[in-house]
Structure formats: C-alpha cells, structure tokens
Amino acid sequence: MNTNTLMLCAAAIAAFASSGFAAGTPTPKDVPDLMTTFGGKKVESVEQWEKTRAPELLEEFTKNEYGRRPVGRPSNLSFEPAEPDVEMMDGKALRKRIRISYGGKYGESSFVVTAFIPKQEKPAPAFLLICNRPAAENIDPTRKVKSGFWPAEEIVARGYAAITFWNGDVAPDIDYGNRKGVFACFEKPDCNRRSDAWGTISAWAWGASRVMDWIETEPLLDAKHVGVVGHSRGGKTALVTAVYDKRFAMACSNCSGCSGAKLNHIDLPRSEHVAQICKGFPHWFCKNYFMFANAETKWRVDQHELIALIAPRLVAVVSATEDNWAGQRGEWWSAKLASPAWELYGKKGLVAETPPEADTPQQEGCVSYHIHKGKHNLTPYDWNRYMDFADKHGWKADR
Ligand code: GTR
C-alpha cells in the first residue's frame, strides 16, 4: 500500500473515530487501497494512475459488476426533432424534444430526450437527469404536471439547461430488458448471455452517453459543462455514466446506496448488501457480480474506487437521513476514500474529516457531499446544491 495513502486513510478513519460522529457508528475496515495496484505497486503519479491503476480498476468493475457493452456509439445513430421546438416557461426556455435513433444487427430502437434550454446569449451548461421514476409524473414535457424530482423551472431559472430521458426507453427495468430497447438491437433474442455481458445500469448509462452525443451537436448547449444526475438506481447509473464517458464534467449520485456510492467495507447491517441487490435486481448487473453475494468484502475492489475513476472531474454524493437502506455512512466514506485520486491531480477531493449534519453541504473540493433531512428522494434542495457546486466551479462564469 502507498504509505502516504495508507496514512491518509488511517488518519481519516482515526479522525472520525475520535469525533462525536463515531459514537455507535462503525468505521470502514480492511478497505482495498485505492493507490496500490493489484500487483502491489504504489501509485504516486498521474501517469501511473492513468496508465495502470485506473484501467485495471475499470476492467474489474466492467468484468465483474456492470458488464461489457457490445456497442459504443452506433454508426447509424441519428437525431431528429420529435416535436417542433417551442418557447415555454413564460418565454424563459426553449423546449426541444429530440428522438435519438439507432439500430443493430437484431433490430432498431429510439428514445426521446426532453431539453429545456434557458434563453440566453451563451451556450448553456446543463444537467442531464436519468429518470428512473414514472415519466408522466416526473418529467412531463408539457409542464402541466410538476415534480420536485425534476424541478425544470428552477434549473432553468439558475441558468442551466434541464435535460432528461426515461431509463425504461433505453432498457426496460426487468429481465435484462431483452424485449425492447438497446439489448434487443445488439443481442440475439434469448441468447445465453455471457457472464460478463452488460446489465441495465450500464445500458442506461450508454443511453446517457447517446444523449451527450446529441448535446455535442446542439449549439445552444455547452457540452463541456454537463452534469449527469440520477437517483437511487439512477444514482448508481450516474456514477457509471461518468466513469465510462469522460465528456461528462460532473456526476451527481443521489441516494445511490449499494453498488452505487456505498462502501461495502463498513458494517451497516440495516443497509442493502450485494446478496439482496442481486436477488432483487439481477438484471442491473452482469452475472459475474453474483459471486460477490455475501462476499463483497472478499472482492479486491470497493465502490470508492468506482468514484475515484471520475477524478479529476466533479462528483457529488448525496444521502438522506431516513435512508438507512442506502447506508448513508458508507456513501460518505466512499466519497472520502476516493479523494486521493483528486489529490494526485493536485486538487482536493472531499474536504471534511467527519460526515456533516443534515442539510450542511461539504463542497470545498471537487467531491461534494450532503445529506438531506428526510426520505430516500431527489428533491429541489438536492438540485440546488448540485447547481451551487457547478456555480462554485465556474460553470457559468467560465464560458
Ligand atoms: C431499491 C434497491 C436500491 C435502490 C432503489 C431504487 O429497492 O434496493 O438499490 O436502487 O430500489 O432505485 O429506487
């Protein structure tokens, strides 16, 4: 293990243990060291990180958790208006609805993305929500139905474009979604899937990348400043999106819990574990992941290393006080223990020694954390903290 990192991790864990927060709260144990390669070499430079450590971690997560994608950007990918552009929100936004179409060896499919772009001179920075809740109630393009899950009006009022698509249009949230969407185009129906074939989390993240393909073509949008946002299964997907697609400048992982931001190497008995998630939602992952059911702490990686793969870009991790299932302390610890990756780049990761009180964001570095008071949910409070974080990093000034 890299001595510096070891000392940093040990110091972080010790500082925590001596703080008030520690009372009755477990601390991480035997966490795989981010800055030591599988071959036992210490990682001390960006070059070593980028050439060796990051690729081997990425391969480990690909092969054993989220699966391999049979396709990247399809050569026949196309974008066309699904409806004419229209001014909305009292003339403050232009709404675009774009159909993104693609086809593979076994079929064709498409999905529609909705974008509210603030009317302003310069290209707008944006937040892309991967919506995992019923579309009609949460991402209504007519805005007759409004939901705090996607407060598009507030996002536009702060100078950001609000963009979204429904995850089920890319891959249905069931049985590897093999009947519709992307799996049906690139995988033979009823084929015996390989043990490292992608699951729906990776497929949804693939969909987010296709939206980025469109964003790059849209002059009203600033493709260099796009945050990908998701809640719960969508929060896991937001991390995976940014890990596999470096064009996203920020990932916002809201209440993502097990197989998202939550660290496994911490004893949080009320939180979800790999055995439960694999039983409840096997299609989210590749089959290889099932071997870590009841054995996640025997795996040579943990979820803080997934977050670290987003460095040096921005990451926001969010928990909810009433969301023990997501394992709030484990989410904070992942954010903390991922931070040495930013330090390699001469940046700060999560600047904090202990988890914060509710509604008190920790946003000094490139890794942001807050825990909102209340339930497992994505709320306007969270959105505003994501936008504060982007503001702090000059997403508007800098254009
Ligand atoms: C839960 C699942 C979690 C979380 C959540 C959601 O039932 O156990 O991992 O992702 O669903 O996506 O709403």
CSV table of C-alpha atoms and ligand atoms in Angstrom, one decimal:
chain,number,residue,atom,x,y,z
A,1,MET,CA,0.0,0.0,0.0
A,2,ASN,CA,1.1,3.5,-0.8
A,3,THR,CA,2.4,4.8,2.6
A,4,ASN,CA,1.0,8.3,2.0
A,5,THR,CA,-2.4,7.0,1.1
A,6,LEU,CA,-2.3,4.5,3.9
A,7,MET,CA,-1.5,7.3,6.3
A,8,LEU,CA,-4.2,9.5,4.8
A,9,CYS,CA,-6.9,6.8,5.0
A,10,ALA,CA,-5.7,5.8,8.5
A,11,ALA,CA,-5.7,9.5,9.6
A,12,ALA,CA,-9.2,9.9,8.1
A,13,ILE,CA,-10.5,6.9,9.9
A,14,ALA,CA,-8.8,7.9,13.2
A,15,ALA,CA,-10.1,11.5,13.0
A,16,PHE,CA,-13.5,10.1,12.5
A,17,ALA,CA,-13.2,7.7,15.4
A,18,SER,CA,-12.3,10.5,17.8
A,19,SER,CA,-15.2,12.7,16.7
A,20,GLY,CA,-18.7,12.8,18.1
A,21,PHE,CA,-19.9,11.2,14.9
A,22,ALA,CA,-18.2,8.0,15.8
A,23,ALA,CA,-20.5,7.2,18.8
A,24,GLY,CA,-22.2,4.0,17.8
A,25,THR,CA,-21.2,4.4,14.2
A,26,PRO,CA,-19.0,1.8,12.6
A,27,THR,CA,-15.9,2.8,10.7
A,28,PRO,CA,-14.5,1.2,7.5
A,29,LYS,CA,-12.4,-1.9,7.9
A,30,ASP,CA,-9.8,-3.5,5.6
A,31,VAL,CA,-10.8,-1.3,2.7
A,32,PRO,CA,-8.9,-2.1,-0.6
A,33,ASP,CA,-6.3,0.5,-1.1
A,34,LEU,CA,-7.1,2.8,-4.0
A,35,MET,CA,-3.4,3.7,-4.6
A,36,THR,CA,-1.9,0.2,-4.7
A,37,THR,CA,-2.1,-1.7,-7.9
A,38,PHE,CA,-3.3,-5.3,-8.0
A,39,GLY,CA,0.3,-6.2,-8.5
A,40,GLY,CA,1.3,-4.4,-5.3
A,41,LYS,CA,2.9,-1.3,-6.8
A,42,LYS,CA,2.3,2.1,-5.2
A,43,VAL,CA,0.7,4.7,-7.3
A,44,GLU,CA,2.4,8.0,-6.9
A,45,SER,CA,1.8,9.9,-10.2
A,46,VAL,CA,-1.0,10.8,-12.6
A,47,GLU,CA,0.8,8.8,-15.2
A,48,GLN,CA,0.8,5.6,-13.2
A,49,TRP,CA,-2.8,6.3,-12.3
A,50,GLU,CA,-3.9,6.8,-15.9
A,51,LYS,CA,-1.8,4.1,-17.5
A,52,THR,CA,-2.1,1.3,-14.9
A,53,ARG,CA,-4.3,1.8,-11.9
A,54,ALA,CA,-7.4,3.4,-13.5
A,55,PRO,CA,-7.6,0.9,-16.4
A,56,GLU,CA,-7.2,-2.1,-14.1
A,57,LEU,CA,-10.0,-0.8,-11.8
A,58,LEU,CA,-12.2,-0.1,-14.8
A,59,GLU,CA,-11.7,-3.6,-16.1
A,60,GLU,CA,-12.5,-5.1,-12.7
A,61,PHE,CA,-15.8,-3.1,-12.5
A,62,THR,CA,-16.6,-3.9,-16.1
A,63,LYS,CA,-15.9,-7.6,-15.9
A,64,ASN,CA,-17.4,-8.3,-12.5
A,65,GLU,CA,-20.1,-5.7,-11.8
A,66,TYR,CA,-21.7,-3.7,-14.6
A,67,GLY,CA,-20.7,-5.8,-17.6
A,68,ARG,CA,-19.2,-5.3,-21.0
A,69,ARG,CA,-21.1,-3.3,-23.7
A,70,PRO,CA,-21.4,-4.8,-27.1
A,71,VAL,CA,-21.6,-1.4,-28.6
A,72,GLY,CA,-20.4,2.2,-28.1
A,73,ARG,CA,-21.7,4.9,-30.4
A,74,PRO,CA,-23.6,3.1,-33.2
A,75,SER,CA,-22.5,4.2,-36.6
A,76,ASN,CA,-26.2,4.8,-37.6
A,77,LEU,CA,-27.0,7.0,-34.6
A,78,SER,CA,-29.3,9.8,-35.6
A,79,PHE,CA,-31.1,12.8,-34.1
A,80,GLU,CA,-34.3,14.4,-35.3
A,81,PRO,CA,-36.9,16.6,-33.7
A,82,ALA,CA,-39.7,14.6,-32.1
A,83,GLU,CA,-41.8,17.8,-32.0
A,84,PRO,CA,-41.2,21.3,-33.2
A,85,ASP,CA,-39.2,23.5,-30.8
A,86,VAL,CA,-41.4,25.6,-28.6
A,87,GLU,CA,-40.9,28.5,-26.2
A,88,MET,CA,-42.1,27.7,-22.7
A,89,MET,CA,-41.8,28.8,-19.1
A,90,ASP,CA,-43.0,32.3,-19.9
A,91,GLY,CA,-40.6,32.6,-22.7
A,92,LYS,CA,-37.6,31.8,-20.4
A,93,ALA,CA,-36.8,28.5,-22.1
A,94,LEU,CA,-36.8,26.8,-25.4
A,95,ARG,CA,-38.1,23.3,-25.3
A,96,LYS,CA,-36.5,20.8,-27.6
A,97,ARG,CA,-37.7,17.2,-27.9
A,98,ILE,CA,-35.2,15.1,-29.9
A,99,ARG,CA,-35.6,11.5,-31.0
A,100,ILE,CA,-32.4,9.6,-30.7
A,101,SER,CA,-32.5,6.5,-33.1
A,102,TYR,CA,-30.1,3.6,-33.6
A,103,GLY,CA,-30.1,0.1,-34.9
A,104,GLY,CA,-28.0,-3.0,-34.6
A,105,LYS,CA,-27.8,-6.5,-36.0
A,106,TYR,CA,-31.1,-7.6,-34.4
A,107,GLY,CA,-33.3,-4.5,-34.5
A,108,GLU,CA,-33.9,-0.8,-34.3
A,109,SER,CA,-34.9,1.4,-31.4
A,110,SER,CA,-35.1,5.0,-30.3
A,111,PHE,CA,-35.9,7.2,-27.3
A,112,VAL,CA,-36.9,10.8,-26.9
A,113,VAL,CA,-34.9,13.3,-24.8
A,114,THR,CA,-36.6,16.5,-23.5
A,115,ALA,CA,-34.5,19.6,-23.0
A,116,PHE,CA,-35.5,23.0,-21.6
A,117,ILE,CA,-32.7,25.4,-22.5
A,118,PRO,CA,-32.6,28.8,-20.9
A,119,LYS,CA,-32.9,31.6,-23.4
A,120,GLN,CA,-29.6,33.4,-23.1
A,121,GLU,CA,-26.7,34.5,-25.3
A,122,LYS,CA,-24.1,31.9,-24.5
A,123,PRO,CA,-24.4,28.1,-24.7
A,124,ALA,CA,-26.0,26.9,-21.5
A,125,PRO,CA,-24.3,24.4,-19.1
A,126,ALA,CA,-26.7,21.5,-18.4
A,127,PHE,CA,-27.8,18.8,-16.1
A,128,LEU,CA,-29.0,15.5,-17.6
A,129,LEU,CA,-31.3,13.6,-15.4
A,130,ILE,CA,-31.6,9.8,-16.0
A,131,CYS,CA,-35.2,9.5,-14.9
A,132,ASN,CA,-36.0,6.2,-13.2
A,133,ARG,CA,-39.4,7.1,-12.0
A,134,PRO,CA,-42.7,7.2,-13.9
A,135,ALA,CA,-42.2,9.7,-16.7
A,136,ALA,CA,-45.6,11.2,-16.9
A,137,GLU,CA,-45.5,12.2,-13.2
A,138,ASN,CA,-41.9,13.3,-13.0
A,139,ILE,CA,-40.6,14.6,-16.3
A,140,ASP,CA,-43.7,15.9,-18.0
A,141,PRO,CA,-42.6,17.8,-21.2
A,142,THR,CA,-45.8,19.9,-21.1
A,143,ARG,CA,-45.1,21.0,-17.5
A,144,LYS,CA,-48.7,20.6,-16.6
A,145,VAL,CA,-47.5,18.0,-14.0
A,146,LYS,CA,-44.6,19.3,-12.0
A,147,SER,CA,-42.4,17.3,-9.6
A,148,GLY,CA,-39.6,18.2,-7.2
A,149,PHE,CA,-37.8,15.2,-8.7
A,150,TRP,CA,-37.0,17.3,-11.8
A,151,PRO,CA,-37.7,21.0,-11.0
A,152,ALA,CA,-37.0,22.1,-14.5
A,153,GLU,CA,-38.3,25.6,-13.9
A,154,GLU,CA,-35.8,26.1,-11.0
A,155,ILE,CA,-33.0,24.7,-13.1
A,156,VAL,CA,-33.6,27.0,-16.0
A,157,ALA,CA,-34.0,30.0,-13.6
A,158,ARG,CA,-30.5,29.3,-12.4
A,159,GLY,CA,-29.1,29.4,-15.9
A,160,TYR,CA,-28.8,25.7,-16.6
A,161,ALA,CA,-30.5,23.6,-19.2
A,162,ALA,CA,-32.7,20.8,-17.8
A,163,ILE,CA,-32.4,17.7,-19.9
A,164,THR,CA,-33.9,14.3,-19.3
A,165,PHE,CA,-34.9,10.9,-20.7
A,166,TRP,CA,-36.7,7.9,-19.2
A,167,ASN,CA,-34.4,5.0,-18.5
A,168,GLY,CA,-37.0,2.4,-19.5
A,169,ASP,CA,-37.0,3.7,-23.0
A,170,VAL,CA,-33.4,2.6,-23.3
A,171,ALA,CA,-33.7,-0.7,-21.5
A,172,PRO,CA,-36.8,-1.8,-19.6
A,173,ASP,CA,-36.1,-2.3,-15.9
A,174,ILE,CA,-36.7,-6.0,-15.9
A,175,ASP,CA,-35.0,-9.3,-17.1
A,176,TYR,CA,-32.1,-7.7,-18.9
A,177,GLY,CA,-34.7,-5.7,-20.9
A,178,ASN,CA,-34.2,-8.1,-23.7
A,179,ARG,CA,-37.5,-7.5,-25.4
A,180,LYS,CA,-37.2,-3.8,-26.2
A,181,GLY,CA,-34.6,-1.0,-26.4
A,182,VAL,CA,-30.8,-1.4,-26.7
A,183,PHE,CA,-30.5,-5.1,-25.7
A,184,ALA,CA,-32.9,-6.2,-28.4
A,185,CYS,CA,-30.8,-4.4,-31.1
A,186,PHE,CA,-27.4,-5.7,-30.2
A,187,GLU,CA,-28.1,-9.1,-28.6
A,188,LYS,CA,-29.7,-12.2,-30.2
A,189,PRO,CA,-33.1,-12.8,-28.6
A,190,ASP,CA,-33.0,-15.5,-25.9
A,191,CYS,CA,-29.3,-15.9,-26.3
A,192,ASN,CA,-27.3,-17.4,-23.5
A,193,ARG,CA,-25.7,-14.2,-22.1
A,194,ARG,CA,-22.1,-14.2,-21.3
A,195,SER,CA,-21.2,-13.9,-17.6
A,196,ASP,CA,-19.7,-10.5,-18.2
A,197,ALA,CA,-22.5,-9.2,-20.6
A,198,TRP,CA,-23.8,-5.8,-19.6
A,199,GLY,CA,-26.7,-5.2,-17.3
A,200,THR,CA,-29.3,-2.5,-17.4
A,201,ILE,CA,-27.3,0.0,-15.3
A,202,SER,CA,-24.6,0.0,-18.0
A,203,ALA,CA,-27.3,0.1,-20.7
A,204,TRP,CA,-28.9,3.2,-19.1
A,205,ALA,CA,-25.5,4.8,-18.8
A,206,TRP,CA,-25.0,4.0,-22.5
A,207,GLY,CA,-28.2,5.9,-23.2
A,208,ALA,CA,-26.9,8.9,-21.3
A,209,SER,CA,-23.8,8.9,-23.5
A,210,ARG,CA,-26.0,8.9,-26.6
A,211,VAL,CA,-27.7,12.0,-25.2
A,212,MET,CA,-24.3,13.5,-24.8
A,213,ASP,CA,-23.7,12.7,-28.5
A,214,TRP,CA,-26.7,14.9,-29.3
A,215,ILE,CA,-25.7,17.6,-26.8
A,216,GLU,CA,-22.4,17.9,-28.6
A,217,THR,CA,-24.3,18.8,-31.8
A,218,GLU,CA,-26.5,21.4,-30.2
A,219,PRO,CA,-25.0,24.9,-30.3
A,220,LEU,CA,-27.4,26.2,-27.6
A,221,LEU,CA,-25.7,23.8,-25.1
A,222,ASP,CA,-22.3,23.9,-23.5
A,223,ALA,CA,-21.2,20.3,-23.9
A,224,LYS,CA,-18.1,20.9,-21.7
A,225,HIS,CA,-20.2,21.6,-18.7
A,226,VAL,CA,-22.8,18.8,-18.4
A,227,GLY,CA,-23.6,17.1,-15.1
A,228,VAL,CA,-25.3,13.7,-15.2
A,229,VAL,CA,-27.8,13.2,-12.3
A,230,GLY,CA,-29.6,10.2,-11.1
A,231,HIS,CA,-31.4,9.0,-8.0
A,232,SER,CA,-31.2,5.5,-6.4
A,233,ARG,CA,-30.7,3.1,-9.3
A,234,GLY,CA,-30.4,6.2,-11.4
A,235,GLY,CA,-27.7,7.4,-8.9
A,236,LYS,CA,-25.7,4.2,-9.5
A,237,THR,CA,-26.1,4.8,-13.2
A,238,ALA,CA,-25.0,8.5,-13.0
A,239,LEU,CA,-21.6,7.3,-11.5
A,240,VAL,CA,-21.3,4.6,-14.2
A,241,THR,CA,-22.1,7.1,-16.9
A,242,ALA,CA,-19.3,9.5,-15.8
A,243,VAL,CA,-16.8,6.6,-15.3
A,244,TYR,CA,-17.3,5.3,-18.8
A,245,ASP,CA,-17.7,8.7,-20.5
A,246,LYS,CA,-15.2,11.4,-19.8
A,247,ARG,CA,-17.2,14.0,-21.6
A,248,PHE,CA,-19.4,14.4,-18.5
A,249,ALA,CA,-17.9,17.1,-16.3
A,250,MET,CA,-19.8,16.1,-13.2
A,251,ALA,CA,-21.7,13.1,-11.8
A,252,CYS,CA,-24.5,13.7,-9.2
A,253,SER,CA,-25.2,10.4,-7.4
A,254,ASN,CA,-28.3,10.9,-5.3
A,255,CYS,CA,-29.1,8.2,-2.6
A,256,SER,CA,-27.4,5.6,-4.8
A,257,GLY,CA,-26.5,3.1,-2.0
A,258,CYS,CA,-25.4,-0.4,-2.6
A,259,SER,CA,-23.5,-0.9,-5.9
A,260,GLY,CA,-23.5,2.9,-6.2
A,261,ALA,CA,-21.7,5.2,-3.8
A,262,LYS,CA,-22.0,3.0,-0.7
A,263,LEU,CA,-18.7,1.4,0.6
A,264,ASN,CA,-19.0,-2.3,1.3
A,265,HIS,CA,-16.2,-2.4,3.8
A,266,ILE,CA,-18.2,-1.0,6.7
A,267,ASP,CA,-20.6,-2.8,8.8
A,268,LEU,CA,-24.0,-1.2,8.3
A,269,PRO,CA,-26.5,-4.0,8.9
A,270,ARG,CA,-29.6,-2.0,8.0
A,271,SER,CA,-28.2,-1.2,4.6
A,272,GLU,CA,-28.7,-3.2,1.4
A,273,HIS,CA,-25.9,-5.7,0.6
A,274,VAL,CA,-24.8,-7.3,-2.6
A,275,ALA,CA,-26.7,-10.6,-1.9
A,276,GLN,CA,-30.0,-8.6,-1.6
A,277,ILE,CA,-29.5,-6.4,-4.6
A,278,CYS,CA,-28.5,-9.4,-6.8
A,279,LYS,CA,-31.6,-11.3,-5.7
A,280,GLY,CA,-33.9,-8.3,-6.2
A,281,PHE,CA,-32.4,-6.8,-9.3
A,282,PRO,CA,-30.2,-9.3,-11.0
A,283,HIS,CA,-30.7,-7.6,-14.4
A,284,TRP,CA,-28.9,-4.5,-13.2
A,285,PHE,CA,-25.5,-6.2,-13.3
A,286,CYS,CA,-23.5,-8.8,-15.2
A,287,LYS,CA,-23.8,-12.4,-13.9
A,288,ASN,CA,-20.3,-12.4,-12.6
A,289,TYR,CA,-21.4,-10.0,-9.8
A,290,PHE,CA,-23.5,-12.7,-8.2
A,291,MET,CA,-20.3,-14.4,-6.9
A,292,PHE,CA,-19.9,-11.4,-4.5
A,293,ALA,CA,-23.3,-12.1,-2.8
A,294,ASN,CA,-22.4,-12.4,0.9
A,295,ALA,CA,-18.7,-12.0,-0.2
A,296,GLU,CA,-18.4,-8.3,-1.2
A,297,THR,CA,-15.7,-7.7,1.3
A,298,LYS,CA,-13.6,-10.5,-0.2
A,299,TRP,CA,-13.6,-8.7,-3.5
A,300,ARG,CA,-10.4,-6.8,-4.3
A,301,VAL,CA,-12.2,-3.5,-5.1
A,302,ASP,CA,-14.8,-1.4,-3.4
A,303,GLN,CA,-17.1,1.3,-4.6
A,304,HIS,CA,-14.9,4.2,-3.6
A,305,GLU,CA,-12.7,3.1,-6.4
A,306,LEU,CA,-15.5,3.5,-8.9
A,307,ILE,CA,-16.0,7.1,-7.7
A,308,ALA,CA,-12.2,7.7,-8.0
A,309,LEU,CA,-12.4,6.8,-11.7
A,310,ILE,CA,-14.2,10.1,-12.2
A,311,ALA,CA,-11.3,12.2,-11.0
A,312,PRO,CA,-10.3,14.9,-11.7
A,313,ARG,CA,-13.8,15.8,-12.8
A,314,LEU,CA,-16.5,16.7,-10.3
A,315,VAL,CA,-18.6,14.3,-8.2
A,316,ALA,CA,-21.5,15.0,-5.8
A,317,VAL,CA,-22.6,12.2,-3.5
A,318,VAL,CA,-25.9,12.7,-1.6
A,319,SER,CA,-27.6,10.7,1.2
A,320,ALA,CA,-30.9,11.1,3.1
A,321,THR,CA,-31.2,11.0,6.9
A,322,GLU,CA,-34.0,8.4,6.7
A,323,ASP,CA,-32.4,6.3,4.1
A,324,ASN,CA,-30.6,3.6,6.1
A,325,TRP,CA,-31.2,1.1,3.2
A,326,ALA,CA,-28.7,3.1,1.1
A,327,GLY,CA,-26.2,3.1,4.0
A,328,GLN,CA,-25.5,6.8,4.4
A,329,ARG,CA,-22.2,6.5,6.3
A,330,GLY,CA,-21.0,4.1,3.6
A,331,GLU,CA,-21.8,6.8,1.0
A,332,TRP,CA,-19.9,9.4,2.8
A,333,TRP,CA,-16.9,7.1,3.3
A,334,SER,CA,-16.7,6.2,-0.3
A,335,ALA,CA,-16.6,9.9,-1.2
A,336,LYS,CA,-13.9,10.4,1.4
A,337,LEU,CA,-11.7,7.4,0.5
A,338,ALA,CA,-12.0,8.2,-3.3
A,339,SER,CA,-10.4,11.6,-2.6
A,340,PRO,CA,-6.7,10.6,-3.0
A,341,ALA,CA,-7.4,10.3,-6.8
A,342,TRP,CA,-8.1,14.1,-6.9
A,343,GLU,CA,-5.0,14.8,-4.8
A,344,LEU,CA,-2.9,13.0,-7.4
A,345,TYR,CA,-4.0,15.7,-9.8
A,346,GLY,CA,-3.2,18.5,-7.3
A,347,LYS,CA,-6.8,19.0,-6.5
A,348,LYS,CA,-8.9,18.5,-3.4
A,349,GLY,CA,-11.4,15.7,-3.1
A,350,LEU,CA,-13.9,15.7,-0.2
A,351,VAL,CA,-12.7,18.4,2.2
A,352,ALA,CA,-14.1,17.1,5.5
A,353,GLU,CA,-12.9,14.9,8.4
A,354,THR,CA,-16.4,13.7,9.5
A,355,PRO,CA,-19.8,13.4,7.9
A,356,PRO,CA,-21.8,16.6,8.1
A,357,GLU,CA,-25.1,17.3,9.9
A,358,ALA,CA,-28.2,17.2,7.8
A,359,ASP,CA,-28.5,19.9,5.2
A,360,THR,CA,-25.0,21.1,5.6
A,361,PRO,CA,-23.1,20.6,2.3
A,362,GLN,CA,-19.4,19.9,2.2
A,363,GLN,CA,-18.5,21.5,-1.1
A,364,GLU,CA,-15.0,22.9,-0.8
A,365,GLY,CA,-13.2,20.4,-3.0
A,366,CYS,CA,-14.0,18.5,-6.2
A,367,VAL,CA,-16.0,15.9,-4.3
A,368,SER,CA,-19.2,17.3,-2.8
A,369,TYR,CA,-21.3,15.6,-0.1
A,370,HIS,CA,-24.5,16.4,1.6
A,371,ILE,CA,-27.2,14.5,3.5
A,372,HIS,CA,-30.7,15.9,3.2
A,373,LYS,CA,-33.1,15.7,6.0
A,374,GLY,CA,-35.8,13.3,5.1
A,375,LYS,CA,-36.5,10.3,2.9
A,376,HIS,CA,-35.0,8.4,0.0
A,377,ASN,CA,-35.7,11.0,-2.7
A,378,LEU,CA,-34.3,13.5,-5.1
A,379,THR,CA,-35.6,16.9,-4.1
A,380,PRO,CA,-35.3,20.6,-5.2
A,381,TYR,CA,-32.9,21.0,-2.2
A,382,ASP,CA,-30.5,18.5,-3.8
A,383,TRP,CA,-30.8,20.1,-7.2
A,384,ASN,CA,-29.9,23.4,-5.8
A,385,ARG,CA,-26.8,22.0,-4.1
A,386,TYR,CA,-25.8,20.4,-7.4
A,387,MET,CA,-26.2,23.8,-9.1
A,388,ASP,CA,-24.3,25.6,-6.2
A,389,PHE,CA,-21.4,23.1,-6.8
A,390,ALA,CA,-21.4,23.8,-10.5
A,391,ASP,CA,-21.5,27.6,-9.8
A,392,LYS,CA,-18.5,27.3,-7.5
A,393,HIS,CA,-16.6,25.7,-10.3
A,394,GLY,CA,-17.3,28.5,-12.6
A,395,TRP,CA,-19.7,26.6,-14.9
A,396,LYS,CA,-21.3,29.9,-15.9
A,397,ALA,CA,-18.6,32.5,-15.5
A,398,ASP,CA,-16.1,30.4,-17.4
A,399,ARG,CA,-18.0,30.2,-20.7
B,1,GTR,C1,-34.3,-0.4,-4.1
B,1,GTR,C2,-33.0,-1.0,-4.3
B,1,GTR,C3,-32.0,0.1,-4.2
B,1,GTR,C4,-32.3,1.3,-4.9
B,1,GTR,C5,-33.8,1.5,-5.1
B,1,GTR,C6,-34.3,2.5,-6.2
B,1,GTR,O1,-35.3,-1.2,-3.9
B,1,GTR,O2,-32.8,-2.0,-3.3
B,1,GTR,O3,-30.7,-0.4,-4.5
B,1,GTR,O4,-31.7,1.4,-6.1
B,1,GTR,O5,-34.5,0.4,-5.2
B,1,GTR,O6,-33.7,2.5,-7.3
B,1,GTR,O7,-35.3,3.1,-6.0
